[in-house]
GROMACS .gro file of C-alpha atoms in nm:
model
  256
    1MET     CA    1   8.100   4.423  17.436
    2GLN     CA    2   8.163   4.135  17.200
    3ASN     CA    3   8.519   4.095  17.334
    4ASP     CA    4   8.386   4.106  17.690
    5GLU     CA    5   8.143   3.825  17.605
    6VAL     CA    6   8.427   3.615  17.466
    7VAL     CA    7   8.637   3.672  17.779
    8ILE     CA    8   8.348   3.580  18.010
    9GLN     CA    9   8.275   3.258  17.819
   10GLY     CA   10   8.645   3.177  17.803
   11TYR     CA   11   8.701   3.203  18.178
   12LEU     CA   12   8.365   3.090  18.317
   13GLY     CA   13   8.203   2.881  18.046
   14ILE     CA   14   7.884   3.086  18.075
   15THR     CA   15   7.742   3.389  17.894
   16SER     CA   16   7.699   3.733  18.048
   17GLU     CA   17   7.336   3.635  18.115
   18ARG     CA   18   7.474   3.349  18.328
   19LYS     CA   19   7.355   3.088  18.080
   20LYS     CA   20   7.562   2.788  17.987
   21SER     CA   21   7.774   2.862  17.681
   22LYS     CA   22   7.658   2.687  17.363
   23LEU     CA   23   8.006   2.699  17.210
   24PRO     CA   24   8.117   2.350  17.328
   25ALA     CA   25   7.799   2.200  17.179
   26ARG     CA   26   7.858   2.380  16.849
   27LEU     CA   27   8.218   2.258  16.837
   28ASP     CA   28   8.102   1.903  16.914
   29PHE     CA   29   7.851   1.926  16.630
   30TRP     CA   30   8.115   2.036  16.379
   31GLN     CA   31   8.358   1.772  16.502
   32SER     CA   32   8.089   1.511  16.447
   33ALA     CA   33   7.990   1.655  16.108
   34THR     CA   34   8.345   1.660  15.974
   35GLY     CA   35   8.410   1.315  16.120
   36LEU     CA   36   8.097   1.175  15.953
   37PHE     CA   37   8.198   1.325  15.619
   38LEU     CA   38   8.551   1.186  15.643
   39GLY     CA   39   8.431   0.844  15.759
   40LEU     CA   40   8.186   0.808  15.471
   41PHE     CA   41   8.447   0.941  15.230
   42MET     CA   42   8.694   0.676  15.346
   43ILE     CA   43   8.436   0.401  15.283
   44GLY     CA   44   8.386   0.528  14.929
   45HIS     CA   45   8.761   0.574  14.882
   46MET     CA   46   8.835   0.216  14.986
   47PHE     CA   47   8.582   0.078  14.736
   48PHE     CA   48   8.735   0.305  14.470
   49VAL     CA   49   9.096   0.189  14.519
   50SER     CA   50   8.987  -0.174  14.559
   51SER     CA   51   8.838  -0.165  14.207
   52ILE     CA   52   9.183  -0.293  14.105
   53LEU     CA   53   9.062  -0.635  14.229
   54LEU     CA   54   8.812  -0.636  13.941
   55GLY     CA   55   9.085  -0.573  13.686
   56GLU     CA   56   9.326  -0.302  13.579
   57GLU     CA   57   9.091  -0.162  13.315
   58VAL     CA   58   8.806  -0.136  13.566
   59MET     CA   59   9.030   0.060  13.804
   60TYR     CA   60   9.137   0.291  13.519
   61LYS     CA   61   8.774   0.360  13.419
   62VAL     CA   62   8.679   0.430  13.781
   63ALA     CA   63   8.972   0.674  13.813
   64LYS     CA   64   8.856   0.855  13.500
   65LEU     CA   65   8.504   0.886  13.642
   66PHE     CA   66   8.651   1.106  13.914
   67GLU     CA   67   8.807   1.321  13.642
   68GLY     CA   68   8.465   1.383  13.487
   69SER     CA   69   8.466   1.128  13.204
   70LEU     CA   70   8.087   1.090  13.226
   71PHE     CA   71   8.007   1.455  13.154
   72LEU     CA   72   8.321   1.605  12.999
   73GLU     CA   73   8.462   1.554  12.651
   74LYS     CA   74   8.813   1.540  12.798
   75GLU     CA   75   8.888   1.428  13.154
   76GLN     CA   76   9.010   1.695  13.395
   77PRO     CA   77   9.244   1.569  13.672
   78ILE     CA   78   9.199   1.905  13.847
   79ILE     CA   79   8.863   1.772  13.967
   80VAL     CA   80   9.058   1.522  14.179
   81SER     CA   81   9.265   1.811  14.317
   82PHE     CA   82   8.945   1.996  14.407
   83VAL     CA   83   8.814   1.689  14.591
   84ALA     CA   84   9.149   1.665  14.771
   85ILE     CA   85   9.119   2.031  14.879
   86VAL     CA   86   8.771   1.968  15.024
   87VAL     CA   87   8.897   1.661  15.211
   88ILE     CA   88   9.203   1.849  15.340
   89ILE     CA   89   8.983   2.130  15.476
   90ALA     CA   90   8.755   1.879  15.649
   91PHE     CA   91   9.057   1.684  15.775
   92VAL     CA   92   9.228   1.991  15.924
   93ALA     CA   93   8.903   2.116  16.079
   94HIS     CA   94   8.829   1.774  16.230
   95ALA     CA   95   9.182   1.741  16.368
   96PHE     CA   96   9.168   2.091  16.518
   97LEU     CA   97   8.834   2.021  16.687
   98ALA     CA   98   8.944   1.676  16.807
   99LEU     CA   99   9.252   1.821  16.976
  100ARG     CA  100   9.019   1.971  17.239
  101LYS     CA  101   8.965   1.619  17.373
  102PHE     CA  102   9.331   1.515  17.388
  103PRO     CA  103   9.514   1.514  17.726
  104ILE     CA  104   9.730   1.826  17.716
  105ASN     CA  105   9.969   1.749  18.001
  106PHE     CA  106  10.105   1.455  18.200
  107ARG     CA  107   9.847   1.492  18.478
  108GLN     CA  108   9.554   1.472  18.238
  109PHE     CA  109   9.715   1.174  18.068
  110SER     CA  110   9.765   1.000  18.404
  111ILE     CA  111   9.403   1.065  18.506
  112PHE     CA  112   9.273   0.921  18.180
  113LYS     CA  113   9.503   0.618  18.205
  114ALA     CA  114   9.391   0.549  18.563
  115HIS     CA  115   9.027   0.588  18.459
  116LYS     CA  116   9.080   0.340  18.174
  117ILE     CA  117   9.242   0.083  18.407
  118VAL     CA  118   8.985   0.117  18.685
  119MET     CA  119   8.672   0.127  18.467
  120LYS     CA  120   8.778  -0.143  18.219
  121HIS     CA  121   8.514   0.006  17.989
  122GLY     CA  122   8.518  -0.105  17.627
  123ASP     CA  123   8.426   0.233  17.480
  124THR     CA  124   8.697   0.406  17.685
  125SER     CA  125   8.953   0.168  17.537
  126LEU     CA  126   8.814   0.240  17.189
  127TRP     CA  127   8.864   0.613  17.248
  128TRP     CA  128   9.227   0.538  17.336
  129ILE     CA  129   9.272   0.356  17.003
  130GLN     CA  130   9.093   0.635  16.819
  131ALA     CA  131   9.314   0.900  16.975
  132GLY     CA  132   9.630   0.707  16.886
  133THR     CA  133   9.526   0.639  16.527
  134GLY     CA  134   9.407   0.999  16.491
  135PHE     CA  135   9.748   1.126  16.597
  136THR     CA  136   9.910   0.889  16.347
  137LEU     CA  137   9.684   1.017  16.070
  138PHE     CA  138   9.808   1.374  16.126
  139PHE     CA  139  10.126   1.260  15.952
  140LEU     CA  140  10.035   0.968  15.726
  141ALA     CA  141   9.713   1.105  15.574
  142SER     CA  142   9.872   1.445  15.513
  143ILE     CA  143  10.135   1.290  15.284
  144HIS     CA  144   9.876   1.095  15.085
  145LEU     CA  145   9.646   1.397  15.048
  146PHE     CA  146   9.934   1.614  14.929
  147ILE     CA  147  10.018   1.359  14.658
  148MET     CA  148   9.654   1.348  14.543
  149LEU     CA  149   9.644   1.728  14.541
  150THR     CA  150   9.962   1.781  14.340
  151GLN     CA  151   9.967   1.469  14.118
  152PRO     CA  152   9.602   1.397  14.032
  153SER     CA  153   9.680   1.268  13.683
  154THR     CA  154   9.898   0.983  13.813
  155ILE     CA  155   9.611   0.770  13.941
  156GLY     CA  156   9.587   0.449  13.739
  157PRO     CA  157   9.674   0.080  13.764
  158ASN     CA  158  10.030   0.107  13.634
  159ALA     CA  159  10.112   0.457  13.763
  160SER     CA  160   9.972   0.387  14.109
  161ALA     CA  161  10.155   0.054  14.125
  162PHE     CA  162  10.481   0.226  14.027
  163ARG     CA  163  10.434   0.479  14.308
  164PHE     CA  164  10.331   0.199  14.541
  165VAL     CA  165  10.632  -0.029  14.484
  166HIS     CA  166  10.914   0.158  14.314
  167GLN     CA  167  10.865   0.489  14.494
  168HIS     CA  168  10.827   0.289  14.819
  169PHE     CA  169  10.485   0.428  14.914
  170TRP     CA  170  10.388   0.079  15.031
  171ILE     CA  171  10.563   0.165  15.358
  172LEU     CA  172  10.327   0.457  15.409
  173TYR     CA  173  10.016   0.276  15.291
  174ILE     CA  174  10.044  -0.032  15.512
  175PHE     CA  175  10.042   0.184  15.826
  176LEU     CA  176   9.784   0.422  15.678
  177LEU     CA  177   9.551   0.130  15.605
  178PHE     CA  178   9.529   0.011  15.965
  179ALA     CA  179   9.521   0.363  16.112
  180VAL     CA  180   9.246   0.498  15.889
  181GLU     CA  181   9.022   0.191  15.897
  182LEU     CA  182   9.036   0.157  16.275
  183HIS     CA  183   8.989   0.530  16.326
  184ALA     CA  184   8.697   0.553  16.082
  185SER     CA  185   8.508   0.246  16.208
  186ILE     CA  186   8.548   0.344  16.574
  187GLY     CA  187   8.455   0.704  16.491
  188LEU     CA  188   8.135   0.606  16.309
  189TYR     CA  189   8.042   0.373  16.596
  190ARG     CA  190   8.098   0.649  16.852
  191LEU     CA  191   7.889   0.891  16.645
  192CYS     CA  192   7.600   0.643  16.650
  193VAL     CA  193   7.627   0.610  17.028
  194LYS     CA  194   7.670   0.983  17.088
  195TRP     CA  195   7.380   1.102  16.875
  196GLY     CA  196   7.151   0.803  16.926
  197TRP     CA  197   7.156   0.687  16.565
  198PHE     CA  198   7.030   0.329  16.513
  199GLU     CA  199   6.954   0.317  16.885
  200SER     CA  200   6.694   0.046  16.826
  201LEU     CA  201   6.970  -0.196  16.722
  202GLY     CA  202   7.118  -0.193  17.070
  203LEU     CA  203   7.473  -0.122  17.186
  204SER     CA  204   7.590  -0.483  17.150
  205THR     CA  205   7.477  -0.499  16.787
  206LEU     CA  206   7.644  -0.168  16.706
  207ARG     CA  207   7.970  -0.296  16.854
  208ASN     CA  208   7.949  -0.611  16.643
  209ILE     CA  209   7.882  -0.402  16.332
  210LYS     CA  210   8.189  -0.193  16.415
  211LYS     CA  211   8.404  -0.505  16.453
  212ALA     CA  212   8.272  -0.649  16.127
  213MET     CA  213   8.331  -0.318  15.949
  214SER     CA  214   8.690  -0.298  16.076
  215ALA     CA  215   8.763  -0.658  15.975
  216PHE     CA  216   8.599  -0.622  15.632
  217PHE     CA  217   8.781  -0.304  15.530
  218ILE     CA  218   9.119  -0.419  15.665
  219VAL     CA  219   9.092  -0.747  15.472
  220LEU     CA  220   8.974  -0.559  15.161
  221GLY     CA  221   9.262  -0.316  15.205
  222LEU     CA  222   9.520  -0.595  15.239
  223LEU     CA  223   9.389  -0.764  14.924
  224THR     CA  224   9.408  -0.433  14.741
  225PHE     CA  225   9.757  -0.375  14.881
  226GLY     CA  226   9.864  -0.713  14.744
  227ALA     CA  227   9.716  -0.639  14.401
  228TYR     CA  228   9.916  -0.318  14.361
  229VAL     CA  229  10.234  -0.487  14.486
  230LYS     CA  230  10.185  -0.767  14.232
  231ILE     CA  231  10.149  -0.518  13.945
  232GLY     CA  232  10.445  -0.313  14.065
  233LEU     CA  233  10.676  -0.613  14.096
  234SER     CA  234  10.588  -0.721  13.741
  235GLN     CA  235  10.692  -0.384  13.594
  236SER     CA  236  11.021  -0.352  13.408
  237VAL     CA  237  11.196  -0.047  13.552
  238ASP     CA  238  11.542   0.104  13.538
  239SER     CA  239  11.709   0.419  13.666
  240ASN     CA  240  11.536   0.625  13.396
  241SER     CA  241  11.183   0.502  13.473
  242SER     CA  242  10.931   0.759  13.595
  243ILE     CA  243  10.570   0.765  13.704
  244GLU     CA  244  10.485   0.969  13.392
  245GLN     CA  245  10.606   0.677  13.180
  246PHE     CA  246  10.357   0.445  13.348
  247ARG     CA  247  10.081   0.707  13.339
  248ALA     CA  248  10.128   0.714  12.962
  249LEU     CA  249  10.116   0.333  12.960
  250ASP     CA  250   9.780   0.342  13.138
  251THR     CA  251   9.644   0.582  12.876
  252GLN     CA  252   9.782   0.371  12.592
  253GLN     CA  253   9.641   0.045  12.725
  254TYR     CA  254   9.305   0.152  12.868
  255GLY     CA  255   9.227   0.500  12.735
  256HIS     CA  256   9.011   0.392  12.446
   0.00000   0.00000   0.00000
């Protein structure tokens, strides 16, 4: 009977009692929930990485906080790996749920494109940007998350700058910066509109907040980008240099 119920809902979108299926609403809820978690995480993450603007030692201390320096006698980088696992699960779930809304063939794409041109609706255009940046994040964010999962101990001013400049991750991060900040700000705005959060502010105010949020985090990200490039370019490296060498330098200089 359970399989029959699944088949009926799959073909007709209604239950055997001829009631509207609640599954789409449940999937929308979980898409929103994972999106909210990831959006808020990205805000916190940006403030974390931008701590380099306050000084290399500040960034090092912040990194160690995420390894449990406040409550553990010895920091444990595996905590960062655990956080990365949680984010990866949320990221994959959100991507899977969001794929339901993507045009799946040329006809659907053409219909959406025509709708966008005819309506000239701002929020429809924002969805287009969000879909494009979301697709980009499938690739860019996956690489970054894998690095954080497998190399949690290499987060520090010198080690991160070495990865940034000398391992050429700046190429990844410049595209990742724009993709993630646009996707997150648009996503949080659309969540507010969809679920009626901060409705009293009005749609125009919410749009202005979204624009300000995008501009603020992109500028903050570019300043942070420049800070890591500056540190990386000042490092003396040769063919034998490794990220472990600069991780040790971080510990030697700031691990007191």
